[in-house]
Short mmCIF file of C-alpha atoms in Angstrom, two decimals:
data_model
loop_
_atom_site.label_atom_id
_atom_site.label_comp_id
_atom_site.label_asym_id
_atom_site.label_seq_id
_atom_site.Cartn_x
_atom_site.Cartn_y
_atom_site.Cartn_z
CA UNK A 1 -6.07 5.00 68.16
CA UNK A 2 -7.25 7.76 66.39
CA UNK A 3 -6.45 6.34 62.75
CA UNK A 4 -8.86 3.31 63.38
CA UNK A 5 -11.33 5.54 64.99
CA UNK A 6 -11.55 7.62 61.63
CA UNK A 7 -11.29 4.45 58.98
CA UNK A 8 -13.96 3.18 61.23
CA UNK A 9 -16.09 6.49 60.93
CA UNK A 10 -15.99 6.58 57.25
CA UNK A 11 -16.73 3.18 56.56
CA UNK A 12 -19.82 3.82 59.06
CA UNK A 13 -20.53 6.85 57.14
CA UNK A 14 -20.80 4.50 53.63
CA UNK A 15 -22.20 1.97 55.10
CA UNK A 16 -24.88 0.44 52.30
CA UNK A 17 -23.10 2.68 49.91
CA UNK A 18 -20.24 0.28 48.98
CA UNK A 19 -20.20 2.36 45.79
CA UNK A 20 -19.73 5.11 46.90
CA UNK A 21 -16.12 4.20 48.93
CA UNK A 22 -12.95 2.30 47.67
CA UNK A 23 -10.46 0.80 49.83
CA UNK A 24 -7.18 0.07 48.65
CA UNK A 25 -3.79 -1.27 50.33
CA UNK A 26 -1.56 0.40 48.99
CA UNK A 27 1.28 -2.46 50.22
CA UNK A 28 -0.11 -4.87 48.11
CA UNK A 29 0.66 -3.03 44.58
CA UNK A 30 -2.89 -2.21 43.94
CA UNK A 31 -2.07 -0.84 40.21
CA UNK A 32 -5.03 1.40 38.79
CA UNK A 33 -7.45 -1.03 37.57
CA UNK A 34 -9.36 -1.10 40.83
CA UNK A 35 -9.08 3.13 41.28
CA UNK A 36 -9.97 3.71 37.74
CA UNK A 37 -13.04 1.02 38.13
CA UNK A 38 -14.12 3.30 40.65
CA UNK A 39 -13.47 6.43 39.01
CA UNK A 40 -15.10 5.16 35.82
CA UNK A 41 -11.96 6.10 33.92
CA UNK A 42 -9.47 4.31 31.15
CA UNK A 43 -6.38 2.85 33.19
CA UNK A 44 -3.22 5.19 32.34
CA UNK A 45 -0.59 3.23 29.97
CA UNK A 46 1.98 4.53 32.90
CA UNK A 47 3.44 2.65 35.89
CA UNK A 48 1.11 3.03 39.19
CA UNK A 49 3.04 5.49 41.04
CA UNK A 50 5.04 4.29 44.55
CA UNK A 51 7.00 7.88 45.47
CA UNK A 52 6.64 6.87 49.40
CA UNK A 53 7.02 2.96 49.15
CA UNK A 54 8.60 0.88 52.34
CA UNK A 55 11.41 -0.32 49.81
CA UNK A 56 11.93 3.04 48.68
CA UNK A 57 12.39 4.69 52.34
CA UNK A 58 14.96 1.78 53.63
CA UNK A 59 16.81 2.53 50.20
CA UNK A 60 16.76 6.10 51.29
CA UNK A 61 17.89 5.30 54.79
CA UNK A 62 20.56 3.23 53.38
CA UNK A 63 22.34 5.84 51.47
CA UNK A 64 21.38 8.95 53.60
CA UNK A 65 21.92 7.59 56.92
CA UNK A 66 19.18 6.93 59.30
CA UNK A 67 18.06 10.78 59.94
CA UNK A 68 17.20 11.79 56.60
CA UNK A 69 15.52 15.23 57.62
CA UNK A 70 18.55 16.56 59.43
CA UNK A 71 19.97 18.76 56.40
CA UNK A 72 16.77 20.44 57.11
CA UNK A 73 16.40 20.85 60.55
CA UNK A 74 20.23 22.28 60.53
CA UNK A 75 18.87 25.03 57.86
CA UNK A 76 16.33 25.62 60.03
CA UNK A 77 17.82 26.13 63.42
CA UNK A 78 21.44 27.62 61.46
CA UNK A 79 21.21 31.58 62.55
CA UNK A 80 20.12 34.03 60.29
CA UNK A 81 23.06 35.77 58.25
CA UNK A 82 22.32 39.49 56.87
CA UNK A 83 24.18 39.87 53.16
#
């Protein structure tokens, strides 16, 4: 598919450059120690953020129902009202 075709480009592109490209999962709660190795910076004293995490989205789903982008797609497609 075309998301393996591209992670396999780019790790072809930095091949022998291992420096120069960091991987992370972001499933396995990566933290920023390995992102702010790379980035040769001092680790924030805040939490690693997780805004779009798996256990956040079926939480969502629980309490929004399983179509969580209707209220949108209603606005969108409700016909336009002049004041």
């Amino acid at each position: 598919n075309v998301y393996n075709q591209h992670n396999q480009a780019v790790r072809a592109y930095f091949e022998g450059r291992d420096s120069d490209l960091l991987e992370i999962d972001l499933t396995k709660d990566p933290g920023w120690k390995d992102l702010c190795d790379f980035l040769g910076t001092q680790t924030p004293r805040r939490p690693f953020p997780h805004a779009n995490s798996a256990a956040a989205r079926e939480r969502h789903l629980e309490t929004k129902g399983s179509n969580p982008g209707r209220k949108i797609v209603k606005a969108l497609t409700r016909p336009f009202k002049r004041p």
